[in-house]
Coordinates of N, CA and C in Angstrom, one line a residue:
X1 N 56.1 51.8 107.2 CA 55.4 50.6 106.7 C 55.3 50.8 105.2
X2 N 55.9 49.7 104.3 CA 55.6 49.3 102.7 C 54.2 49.8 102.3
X3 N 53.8 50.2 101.6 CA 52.3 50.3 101.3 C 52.8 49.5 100.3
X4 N 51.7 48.3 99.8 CA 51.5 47.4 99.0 C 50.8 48.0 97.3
X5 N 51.7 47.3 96.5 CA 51.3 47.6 94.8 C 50.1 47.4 94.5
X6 N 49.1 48.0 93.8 CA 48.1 47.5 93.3 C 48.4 46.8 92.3
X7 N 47.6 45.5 91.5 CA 47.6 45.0 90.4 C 45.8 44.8 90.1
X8 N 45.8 45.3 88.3 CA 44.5 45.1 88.0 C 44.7 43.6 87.2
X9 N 43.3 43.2 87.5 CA 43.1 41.5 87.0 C 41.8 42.3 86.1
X10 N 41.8 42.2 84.4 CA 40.9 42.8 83.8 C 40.5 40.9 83.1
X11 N 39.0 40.8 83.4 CA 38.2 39.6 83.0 C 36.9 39.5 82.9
X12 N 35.9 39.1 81.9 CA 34.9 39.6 82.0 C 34.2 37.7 82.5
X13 N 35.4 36.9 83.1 CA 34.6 36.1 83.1 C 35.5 35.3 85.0
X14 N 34.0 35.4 85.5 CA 34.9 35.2 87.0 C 35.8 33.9 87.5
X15 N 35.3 33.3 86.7 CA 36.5 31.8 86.8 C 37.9 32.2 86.5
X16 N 37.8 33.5 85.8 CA 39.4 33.3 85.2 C 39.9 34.3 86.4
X17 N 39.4 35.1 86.8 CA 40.0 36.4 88.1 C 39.8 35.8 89.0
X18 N 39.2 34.5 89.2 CA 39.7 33.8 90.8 C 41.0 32.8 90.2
X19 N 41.2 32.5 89.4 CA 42.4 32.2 89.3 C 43.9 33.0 89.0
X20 N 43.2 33.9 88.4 CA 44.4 35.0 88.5 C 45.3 35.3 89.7
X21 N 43.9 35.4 90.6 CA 43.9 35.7 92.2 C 44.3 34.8 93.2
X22 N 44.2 33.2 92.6 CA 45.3 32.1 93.6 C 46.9 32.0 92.7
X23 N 46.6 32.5 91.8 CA 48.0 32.3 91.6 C 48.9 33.7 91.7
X24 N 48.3 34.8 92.2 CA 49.2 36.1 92.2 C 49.4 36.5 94.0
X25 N 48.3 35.5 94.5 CA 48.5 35.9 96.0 C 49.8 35.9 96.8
X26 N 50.2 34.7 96.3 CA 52.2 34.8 97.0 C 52.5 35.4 96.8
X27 N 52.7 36.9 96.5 CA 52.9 38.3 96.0 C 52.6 38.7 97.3
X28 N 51.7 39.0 97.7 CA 51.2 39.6 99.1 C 51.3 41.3 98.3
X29 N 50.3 41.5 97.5 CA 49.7 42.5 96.7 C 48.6 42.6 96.6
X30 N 48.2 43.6 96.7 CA 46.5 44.4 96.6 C 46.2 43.7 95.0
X31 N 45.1 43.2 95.3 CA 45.0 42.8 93.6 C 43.6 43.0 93.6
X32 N 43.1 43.9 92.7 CA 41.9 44.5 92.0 C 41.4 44.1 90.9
X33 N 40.5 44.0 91.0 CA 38.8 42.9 89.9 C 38.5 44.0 88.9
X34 N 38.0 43.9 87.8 CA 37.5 44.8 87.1 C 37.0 43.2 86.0
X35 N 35.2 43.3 85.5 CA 35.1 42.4 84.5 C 34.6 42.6 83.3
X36 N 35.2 44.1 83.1 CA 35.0 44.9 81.9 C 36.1 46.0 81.7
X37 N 35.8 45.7 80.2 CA 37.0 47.2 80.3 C 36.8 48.4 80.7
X38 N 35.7 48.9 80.6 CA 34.9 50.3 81.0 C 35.1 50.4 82.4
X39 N 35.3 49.1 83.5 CA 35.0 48.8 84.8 C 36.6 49.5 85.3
X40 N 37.5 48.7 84.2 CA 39.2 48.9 84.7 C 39.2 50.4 84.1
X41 N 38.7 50.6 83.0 CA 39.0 52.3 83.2 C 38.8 53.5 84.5
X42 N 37.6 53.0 84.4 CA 37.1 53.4 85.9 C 37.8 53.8 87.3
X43 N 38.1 52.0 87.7 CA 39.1 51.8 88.4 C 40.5 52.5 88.0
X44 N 41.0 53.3 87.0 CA 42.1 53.6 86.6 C 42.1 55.3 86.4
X45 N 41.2 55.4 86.9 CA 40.7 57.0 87.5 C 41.5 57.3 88.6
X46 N 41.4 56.4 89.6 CA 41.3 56.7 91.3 C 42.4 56.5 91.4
X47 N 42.8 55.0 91.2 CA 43.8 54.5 91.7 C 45.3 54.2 90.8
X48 N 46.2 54.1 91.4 CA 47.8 53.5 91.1 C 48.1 52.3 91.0
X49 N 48.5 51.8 90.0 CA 48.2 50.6 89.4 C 49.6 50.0 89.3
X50 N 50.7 48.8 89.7 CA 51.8 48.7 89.1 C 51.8 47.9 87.2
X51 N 51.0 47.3 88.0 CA 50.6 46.0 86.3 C 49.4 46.3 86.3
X52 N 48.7 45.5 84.7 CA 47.4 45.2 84.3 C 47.5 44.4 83.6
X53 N 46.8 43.4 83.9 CA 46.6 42.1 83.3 C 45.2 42.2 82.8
X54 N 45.5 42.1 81.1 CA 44.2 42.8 80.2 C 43.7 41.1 79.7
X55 N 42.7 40.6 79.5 CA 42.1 39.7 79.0 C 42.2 40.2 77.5
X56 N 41.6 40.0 76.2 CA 41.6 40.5 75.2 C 40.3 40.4 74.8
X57 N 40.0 38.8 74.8 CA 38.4 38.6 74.6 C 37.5 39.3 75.3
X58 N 37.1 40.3 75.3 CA 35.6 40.3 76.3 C 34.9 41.4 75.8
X59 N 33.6 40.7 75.9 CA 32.4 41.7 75.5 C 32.5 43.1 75.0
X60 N 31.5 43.4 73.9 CA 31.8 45.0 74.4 C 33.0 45.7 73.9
X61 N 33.9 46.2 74.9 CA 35.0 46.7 74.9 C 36.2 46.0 75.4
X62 N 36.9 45.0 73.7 CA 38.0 44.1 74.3 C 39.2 44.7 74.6
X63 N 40.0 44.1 74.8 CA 41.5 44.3 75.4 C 42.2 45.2 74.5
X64 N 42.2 45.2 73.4 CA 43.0 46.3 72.5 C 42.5 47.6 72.7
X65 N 41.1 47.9 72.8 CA 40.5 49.2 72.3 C 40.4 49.5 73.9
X66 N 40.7 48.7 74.6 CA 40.5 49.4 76.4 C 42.3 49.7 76.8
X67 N 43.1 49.0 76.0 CA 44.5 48.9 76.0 C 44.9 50.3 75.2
X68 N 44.2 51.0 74.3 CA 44.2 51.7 73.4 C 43.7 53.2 74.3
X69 N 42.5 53.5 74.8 CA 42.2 54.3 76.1 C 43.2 54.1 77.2
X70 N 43.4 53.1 77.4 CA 44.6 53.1 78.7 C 45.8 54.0 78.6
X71 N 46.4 53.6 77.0 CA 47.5 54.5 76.6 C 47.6 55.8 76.7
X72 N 45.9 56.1 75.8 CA 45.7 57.7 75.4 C 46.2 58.4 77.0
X73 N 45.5 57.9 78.1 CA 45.7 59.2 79.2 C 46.8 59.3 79.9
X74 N 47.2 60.4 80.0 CA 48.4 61.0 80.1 C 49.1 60.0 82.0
X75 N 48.0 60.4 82.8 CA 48.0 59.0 84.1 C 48.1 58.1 83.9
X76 N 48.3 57.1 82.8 CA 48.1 55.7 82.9 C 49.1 55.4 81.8
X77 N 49.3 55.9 80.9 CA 49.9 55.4 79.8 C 50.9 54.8 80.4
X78 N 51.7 54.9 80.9 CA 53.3 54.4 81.5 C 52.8 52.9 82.4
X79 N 51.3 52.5 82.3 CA 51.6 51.5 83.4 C 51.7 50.4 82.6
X80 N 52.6 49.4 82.9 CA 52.9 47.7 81.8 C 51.6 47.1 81.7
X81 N 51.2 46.9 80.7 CA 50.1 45.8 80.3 C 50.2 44.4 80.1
X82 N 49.9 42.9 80.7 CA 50.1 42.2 80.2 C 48.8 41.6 79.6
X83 N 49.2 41.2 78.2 CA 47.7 40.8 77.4 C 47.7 39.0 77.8
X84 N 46.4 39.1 78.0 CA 46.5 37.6 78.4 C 45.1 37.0 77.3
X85 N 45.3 36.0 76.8 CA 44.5 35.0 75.7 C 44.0 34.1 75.4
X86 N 43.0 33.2 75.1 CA 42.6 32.3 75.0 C 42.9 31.3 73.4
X87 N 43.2 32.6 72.8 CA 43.1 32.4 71.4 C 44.4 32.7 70.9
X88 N 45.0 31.8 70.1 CA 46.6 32.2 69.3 C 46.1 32.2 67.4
X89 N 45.8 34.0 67.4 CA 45.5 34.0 65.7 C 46.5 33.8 65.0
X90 N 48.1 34.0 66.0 CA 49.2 33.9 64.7 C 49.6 35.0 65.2
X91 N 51.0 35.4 64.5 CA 52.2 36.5 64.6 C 51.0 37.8 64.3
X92 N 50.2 38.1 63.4 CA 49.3 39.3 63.2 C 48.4 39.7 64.3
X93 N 48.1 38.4 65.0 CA 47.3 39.1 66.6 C 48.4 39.6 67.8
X94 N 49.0 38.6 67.0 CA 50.2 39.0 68.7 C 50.9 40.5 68.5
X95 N 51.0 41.1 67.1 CA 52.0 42.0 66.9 C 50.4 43.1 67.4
X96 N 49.2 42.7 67.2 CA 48.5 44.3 67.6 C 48.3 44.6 69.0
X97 N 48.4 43.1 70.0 CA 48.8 43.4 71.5 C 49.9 44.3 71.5
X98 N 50.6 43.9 70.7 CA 52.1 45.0 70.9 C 52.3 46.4 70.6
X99 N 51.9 46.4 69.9 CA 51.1 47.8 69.2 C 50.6 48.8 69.7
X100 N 48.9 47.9 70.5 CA 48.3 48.2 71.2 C 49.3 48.9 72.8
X101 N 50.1 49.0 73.2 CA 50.9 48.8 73.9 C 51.4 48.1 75.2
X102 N 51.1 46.5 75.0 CA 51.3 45.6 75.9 C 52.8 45.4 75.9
X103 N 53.1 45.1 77.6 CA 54.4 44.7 77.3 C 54.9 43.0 77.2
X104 N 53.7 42.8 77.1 CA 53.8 40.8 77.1 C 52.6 40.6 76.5
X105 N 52.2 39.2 76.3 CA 51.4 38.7 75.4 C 51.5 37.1 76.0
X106 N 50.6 36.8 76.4 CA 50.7 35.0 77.0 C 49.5 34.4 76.8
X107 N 49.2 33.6 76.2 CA 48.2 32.6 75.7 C 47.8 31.9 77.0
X108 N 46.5 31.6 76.9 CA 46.6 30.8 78.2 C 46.2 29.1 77.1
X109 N 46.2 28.1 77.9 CA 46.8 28.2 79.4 C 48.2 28.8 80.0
X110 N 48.6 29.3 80.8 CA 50.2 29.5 81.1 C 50.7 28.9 82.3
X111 N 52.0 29.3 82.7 CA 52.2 28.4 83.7 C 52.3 29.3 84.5
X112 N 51.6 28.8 85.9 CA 50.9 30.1 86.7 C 52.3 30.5 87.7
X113 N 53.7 29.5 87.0 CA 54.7 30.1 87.6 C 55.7 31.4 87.1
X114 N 55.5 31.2 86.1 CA 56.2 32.0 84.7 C 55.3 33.4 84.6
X115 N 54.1 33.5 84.8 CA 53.1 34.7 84.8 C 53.3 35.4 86.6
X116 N 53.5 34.9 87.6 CA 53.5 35.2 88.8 C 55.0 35.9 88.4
X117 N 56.1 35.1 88.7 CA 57.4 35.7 88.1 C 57.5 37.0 87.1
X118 N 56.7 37.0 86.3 CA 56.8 38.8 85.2 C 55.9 39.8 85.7
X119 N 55.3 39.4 86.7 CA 54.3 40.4 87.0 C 55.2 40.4 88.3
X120 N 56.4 39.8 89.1 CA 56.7 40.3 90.3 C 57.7 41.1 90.2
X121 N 58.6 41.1 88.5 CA 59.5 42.3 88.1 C 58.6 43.5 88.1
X122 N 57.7 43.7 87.8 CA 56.9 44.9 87.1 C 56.5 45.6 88.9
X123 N 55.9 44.3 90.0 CA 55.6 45.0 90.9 C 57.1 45.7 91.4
X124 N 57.9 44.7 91.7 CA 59.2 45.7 91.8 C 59.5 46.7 91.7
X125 N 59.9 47.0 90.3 CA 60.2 48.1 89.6 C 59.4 49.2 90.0
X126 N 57.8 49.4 90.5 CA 56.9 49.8 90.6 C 57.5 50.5 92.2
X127 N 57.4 49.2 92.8 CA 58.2 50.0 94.3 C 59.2 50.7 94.4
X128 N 60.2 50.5 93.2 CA 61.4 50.9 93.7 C 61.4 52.2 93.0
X129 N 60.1 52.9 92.2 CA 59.6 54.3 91.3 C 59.2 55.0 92.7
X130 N 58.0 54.7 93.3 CA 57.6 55.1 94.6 C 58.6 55.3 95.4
X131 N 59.7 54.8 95.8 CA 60.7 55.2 96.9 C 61.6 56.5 96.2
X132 N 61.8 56.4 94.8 CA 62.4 57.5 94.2 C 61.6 58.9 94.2
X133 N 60.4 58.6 94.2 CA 60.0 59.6 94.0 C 59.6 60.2 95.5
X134 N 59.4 59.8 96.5 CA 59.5 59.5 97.6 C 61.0 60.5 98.2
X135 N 61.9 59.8 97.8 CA 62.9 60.2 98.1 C 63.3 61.5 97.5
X136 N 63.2 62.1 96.3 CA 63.3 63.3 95.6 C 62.2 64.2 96.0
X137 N 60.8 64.0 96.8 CA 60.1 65.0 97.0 C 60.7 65.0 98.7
X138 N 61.1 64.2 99.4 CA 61.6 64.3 100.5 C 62.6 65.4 100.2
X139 N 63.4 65.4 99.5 CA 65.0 66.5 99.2 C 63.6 67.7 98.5
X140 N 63.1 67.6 97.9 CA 62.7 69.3 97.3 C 62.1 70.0 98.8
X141 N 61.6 68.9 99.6 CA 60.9 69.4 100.9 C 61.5 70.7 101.8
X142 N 62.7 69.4 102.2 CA 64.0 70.1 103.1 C 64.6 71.2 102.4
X143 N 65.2 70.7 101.5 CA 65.8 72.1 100.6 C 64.8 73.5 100.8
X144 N 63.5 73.1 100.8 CA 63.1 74.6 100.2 C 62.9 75.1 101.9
X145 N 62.6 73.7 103.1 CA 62.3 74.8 104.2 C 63.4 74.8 105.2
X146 N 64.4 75.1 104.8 CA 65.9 75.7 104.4 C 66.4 74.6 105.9
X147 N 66.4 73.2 105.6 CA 67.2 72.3 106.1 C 66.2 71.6 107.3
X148 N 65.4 72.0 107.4 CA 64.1 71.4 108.1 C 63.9 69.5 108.1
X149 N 63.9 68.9 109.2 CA 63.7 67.4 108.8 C 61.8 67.5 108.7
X150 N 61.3 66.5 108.3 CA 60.2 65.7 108.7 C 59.5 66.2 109.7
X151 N 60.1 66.7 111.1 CA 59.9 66.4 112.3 C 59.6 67.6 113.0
X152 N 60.6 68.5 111.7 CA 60.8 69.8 112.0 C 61.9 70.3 112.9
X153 N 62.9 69.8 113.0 CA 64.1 69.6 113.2 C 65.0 70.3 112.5
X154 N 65.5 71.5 112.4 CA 66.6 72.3 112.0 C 68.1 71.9 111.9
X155 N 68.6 71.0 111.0 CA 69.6 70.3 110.9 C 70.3 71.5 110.1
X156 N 71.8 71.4 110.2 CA 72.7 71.7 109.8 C 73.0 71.2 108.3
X157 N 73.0 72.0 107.5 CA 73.4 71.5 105.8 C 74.4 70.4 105.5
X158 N 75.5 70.4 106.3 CA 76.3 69.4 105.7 C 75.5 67.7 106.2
X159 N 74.6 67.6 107.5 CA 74.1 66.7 108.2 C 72.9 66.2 107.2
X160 N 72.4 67.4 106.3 CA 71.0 67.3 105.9 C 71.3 66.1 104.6
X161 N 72.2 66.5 104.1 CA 72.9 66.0 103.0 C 73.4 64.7 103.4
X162 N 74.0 64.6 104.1 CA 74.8 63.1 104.4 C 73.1 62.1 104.7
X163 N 72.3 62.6 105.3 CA 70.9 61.7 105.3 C 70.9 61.2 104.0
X164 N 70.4 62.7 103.5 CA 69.7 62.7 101.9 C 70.7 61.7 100.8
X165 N 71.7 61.5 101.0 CA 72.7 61.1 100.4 C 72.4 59.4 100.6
X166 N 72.8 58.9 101.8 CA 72.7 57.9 102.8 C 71.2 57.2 101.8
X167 N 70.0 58.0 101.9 CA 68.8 57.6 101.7 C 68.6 57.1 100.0
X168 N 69.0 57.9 99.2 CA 69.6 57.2 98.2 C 70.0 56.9 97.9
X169 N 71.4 56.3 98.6 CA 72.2 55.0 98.6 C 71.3 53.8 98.8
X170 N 70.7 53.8 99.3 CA 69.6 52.3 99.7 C 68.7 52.5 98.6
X171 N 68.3 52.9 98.3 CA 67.5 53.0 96.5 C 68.3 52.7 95.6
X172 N 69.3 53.2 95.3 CA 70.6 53.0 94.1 C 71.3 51.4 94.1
X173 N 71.0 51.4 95.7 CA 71.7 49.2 95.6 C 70.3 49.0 95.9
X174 N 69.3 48.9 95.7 CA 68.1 48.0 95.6 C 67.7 48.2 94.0
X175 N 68.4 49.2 93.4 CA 67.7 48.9 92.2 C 68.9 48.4 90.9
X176 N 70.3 48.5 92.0 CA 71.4 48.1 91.1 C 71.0 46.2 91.6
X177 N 70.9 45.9 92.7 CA 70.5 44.4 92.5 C 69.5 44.1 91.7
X178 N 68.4 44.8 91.3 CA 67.2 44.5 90.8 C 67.4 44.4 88.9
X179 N 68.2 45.4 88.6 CA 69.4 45.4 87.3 C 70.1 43.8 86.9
X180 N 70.8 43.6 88.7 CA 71.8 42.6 88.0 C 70.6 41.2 87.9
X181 N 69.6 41.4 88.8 CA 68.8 39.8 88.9 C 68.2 39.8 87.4
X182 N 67.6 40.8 86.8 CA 66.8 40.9 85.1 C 67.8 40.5 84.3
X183 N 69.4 40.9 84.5 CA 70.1 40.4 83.4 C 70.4 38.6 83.6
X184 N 70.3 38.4 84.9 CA 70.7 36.7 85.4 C 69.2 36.0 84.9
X185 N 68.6 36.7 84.8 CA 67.1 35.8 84.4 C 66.3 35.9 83.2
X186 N 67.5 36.8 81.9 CA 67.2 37.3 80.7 C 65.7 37.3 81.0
X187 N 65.5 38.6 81.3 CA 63.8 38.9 81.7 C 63.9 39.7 80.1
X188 N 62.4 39.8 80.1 CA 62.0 40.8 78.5 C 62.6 41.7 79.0
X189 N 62.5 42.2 77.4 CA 63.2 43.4 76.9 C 62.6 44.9 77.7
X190 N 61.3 45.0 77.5 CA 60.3 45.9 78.4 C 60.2 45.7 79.8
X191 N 61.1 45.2 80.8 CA 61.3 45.4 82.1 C 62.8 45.6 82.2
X192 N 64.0 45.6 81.4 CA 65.0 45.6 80.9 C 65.1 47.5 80.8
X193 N 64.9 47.8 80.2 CA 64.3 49.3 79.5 C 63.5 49.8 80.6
X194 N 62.3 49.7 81.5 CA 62.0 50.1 82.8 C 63.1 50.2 83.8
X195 N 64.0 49.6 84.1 CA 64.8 49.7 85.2 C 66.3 50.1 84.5
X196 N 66.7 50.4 82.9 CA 67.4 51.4 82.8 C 66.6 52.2 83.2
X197 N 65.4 52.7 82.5 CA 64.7 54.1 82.9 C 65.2 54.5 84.2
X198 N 64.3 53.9 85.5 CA 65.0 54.2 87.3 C 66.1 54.4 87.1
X199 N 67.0 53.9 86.8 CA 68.9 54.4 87.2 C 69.1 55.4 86.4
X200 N 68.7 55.9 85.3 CA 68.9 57.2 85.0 C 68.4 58.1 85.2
X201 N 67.1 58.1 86.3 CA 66.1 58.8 86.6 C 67.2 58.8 88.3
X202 N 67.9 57.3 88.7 CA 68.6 57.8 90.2 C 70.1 58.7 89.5
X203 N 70.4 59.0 89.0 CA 71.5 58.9 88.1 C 71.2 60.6 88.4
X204 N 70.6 61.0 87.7 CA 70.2 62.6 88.1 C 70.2 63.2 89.2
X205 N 69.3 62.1 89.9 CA 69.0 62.9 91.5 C 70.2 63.0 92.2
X206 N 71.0 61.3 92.1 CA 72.6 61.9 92.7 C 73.3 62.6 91.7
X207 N 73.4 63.2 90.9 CA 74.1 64.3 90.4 C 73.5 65.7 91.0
X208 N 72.1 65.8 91.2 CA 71.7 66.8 91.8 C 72.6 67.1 93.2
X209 N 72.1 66.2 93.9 CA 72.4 65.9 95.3 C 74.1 66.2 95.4
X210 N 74.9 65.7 94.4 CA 76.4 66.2 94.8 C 76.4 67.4 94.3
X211 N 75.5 68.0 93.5 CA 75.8 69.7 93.6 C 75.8 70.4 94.3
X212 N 75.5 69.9 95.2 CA 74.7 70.3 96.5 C 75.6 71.2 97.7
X213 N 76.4 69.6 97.5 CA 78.3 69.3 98.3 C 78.7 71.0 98.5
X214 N 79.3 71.3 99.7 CA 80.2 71.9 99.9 C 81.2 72.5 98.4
X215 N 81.3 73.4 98.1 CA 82.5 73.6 97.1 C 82.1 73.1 95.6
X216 N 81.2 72.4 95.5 CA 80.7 71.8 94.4 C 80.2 73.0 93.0
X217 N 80.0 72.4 91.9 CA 79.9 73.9 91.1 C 78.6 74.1 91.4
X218 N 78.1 75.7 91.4 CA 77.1 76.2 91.4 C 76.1 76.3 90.3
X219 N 76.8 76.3 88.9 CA 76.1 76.2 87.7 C 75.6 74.7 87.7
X220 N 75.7 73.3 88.9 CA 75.0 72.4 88.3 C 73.4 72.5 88.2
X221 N 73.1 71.4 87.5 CA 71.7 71.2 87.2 C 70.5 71.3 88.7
X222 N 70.0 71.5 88.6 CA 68.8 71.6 89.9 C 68.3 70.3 90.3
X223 N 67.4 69.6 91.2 CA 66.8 68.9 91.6 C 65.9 68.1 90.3
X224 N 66.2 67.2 89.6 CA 64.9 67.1 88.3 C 63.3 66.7 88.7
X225 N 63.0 67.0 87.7 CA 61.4 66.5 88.0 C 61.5 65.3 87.8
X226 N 60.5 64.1 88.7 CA 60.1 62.7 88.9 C 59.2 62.3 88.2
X227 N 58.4 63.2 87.3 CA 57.1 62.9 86.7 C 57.0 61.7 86.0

C-alpha cells in the first residue's frame, strides 16, 4: 500500500486553508493546517513533508523569517516552498521569497488549477525519493544479511540481483516518464533540477547494483548513501 505525501497549508487566516484544502483535495494527499509559523515549525519536527505552501503575510512570524528557519535545519531544508501572497510589492519582494528559499512565488488570487498542477510535480517527485530510498535500503538490507529476502528467504546471489535489478527498473521508467512529462509541460526550473537530482541519485544505485554482477570489477564504487 502507497502511503500518501504530506502537504503543509501555512495560513494564519482559516478562510484561506479551507480553500487551500478544496482545491488540493483531487490530490488524494494528507494535507496538514498549521496557522502560524511557529505552528508549521512545529509540525516540521515530527513529520515528512513533500511541499509547503507558506502564506507570507501573517502575524508575528511571516513567511520569510519562518521560510528562513525552515532552511536553517538540516531535516527540512530540502523540502520546496511555495510562497503564496496577497500582496505584489514588485520584483524586490518577489526576489526575497526567492532568496528566502521558495521555489515559486504566486500572488493570489491564482488559478486553483495551475497551483494544484505545481504542487502535484513536487508531490511526485516526493514519491518517487521515497521509493528510492526504499529501494536502496532494501539492497543495503539483503546485501549485508548475505542474500536474505524480506521474508527471510535465502535466495541465491545471482536471483537476489535480478529482483533488486527488476525493482529499480520500475523506479528508473517512473521517474524517466516523470522527466519527459516536466520537459512537455515546461514546468519551473526548481522541479526541473529536483528530478535531474532523482536520476542521478538512480544513476548511482544502478551503477552500484551492476557491480555487483557476476565478473563485474571489484574496485567499483559501493552502494551510495540516499541522504
Amino acid at each position: 500500500m502507497v502511503q500518501k505525501a504530506k502537504i503543509l497549508l501555512v495560513d494564519d487566516r482559516p478562510e484561506n486553508l479551507l480553500a487551500l484544502e478544496a482545491i488540493l483535495s483531487a490530490l488524494d494527499q494528507t494535507l496538514v493546517r498549521a496557522s502560524s509559523g511557529e505552528e508549521a515549525l512545529k509540525a516540521l519536527l515530527t513529520d515528512d513533508f513533500a511541499v509547503i505552501l507558506l502564506d507570507v503575510q501573517m502575524p508575528g512570524m511571516d513567511g520569510f523569517e519562518t521560510a528562513a528557519h525552515i532552511k536553517r535545519r538540516e531535516r527540512t531544508r530540502d523540502i520546496p516552498i511555495i510562497f503564496l501572497t496577497a500582496i505584489n510589492h514588485g520584483p524586490h519582494h518577489t526576489f526575497r521569497g526567492y532568496a528566502a528559499g521558495a521555489v515559486d512565488y504566486i500572488s493570489k488570487p491564482f488559478d486553483p488549477w495551475v497551483l494544484r498542477a505545481k504542487v502535484s510535480v513536487f508531490v511526485e517527485l516526493y514519491m518517487k525519493n521515497c521509493q528510492l530510498r526504499e529501494q536502496a535500503a532494501l539492497l543495503r538490507l539483503q546485501l549485508e544479511g548475505g542474500g536474505k529476502s524480506p521474508a527471510g528467504d535465502t535466495k541465491e546471489p545471482v536471483a537476489l540481483l535480478a529482483e533488486l535489478s527488476a525493482r529499480l527498473a520500475a523506479v528508473e521508467e517512473q521517474a524517466e516518464a516523470l522527466s519527459k512529462q516536466l520537459d512537455d509541460d515546461s514546468a519551473d526550473a526548481a522541479a526541473v533540477a529536483t528530478a535531474a537530482h532523482l536520476e542521478r541519485k538512480l544513476t548511482g544505485l544502478r551503477r552500484a547494483l551492476d557491480a555487483l554482477e557476476p565478473g563485474a570489477d571489484t574496485d567499483a564504487p559501493s552502494v551510495p548513501s540516499q541522504n
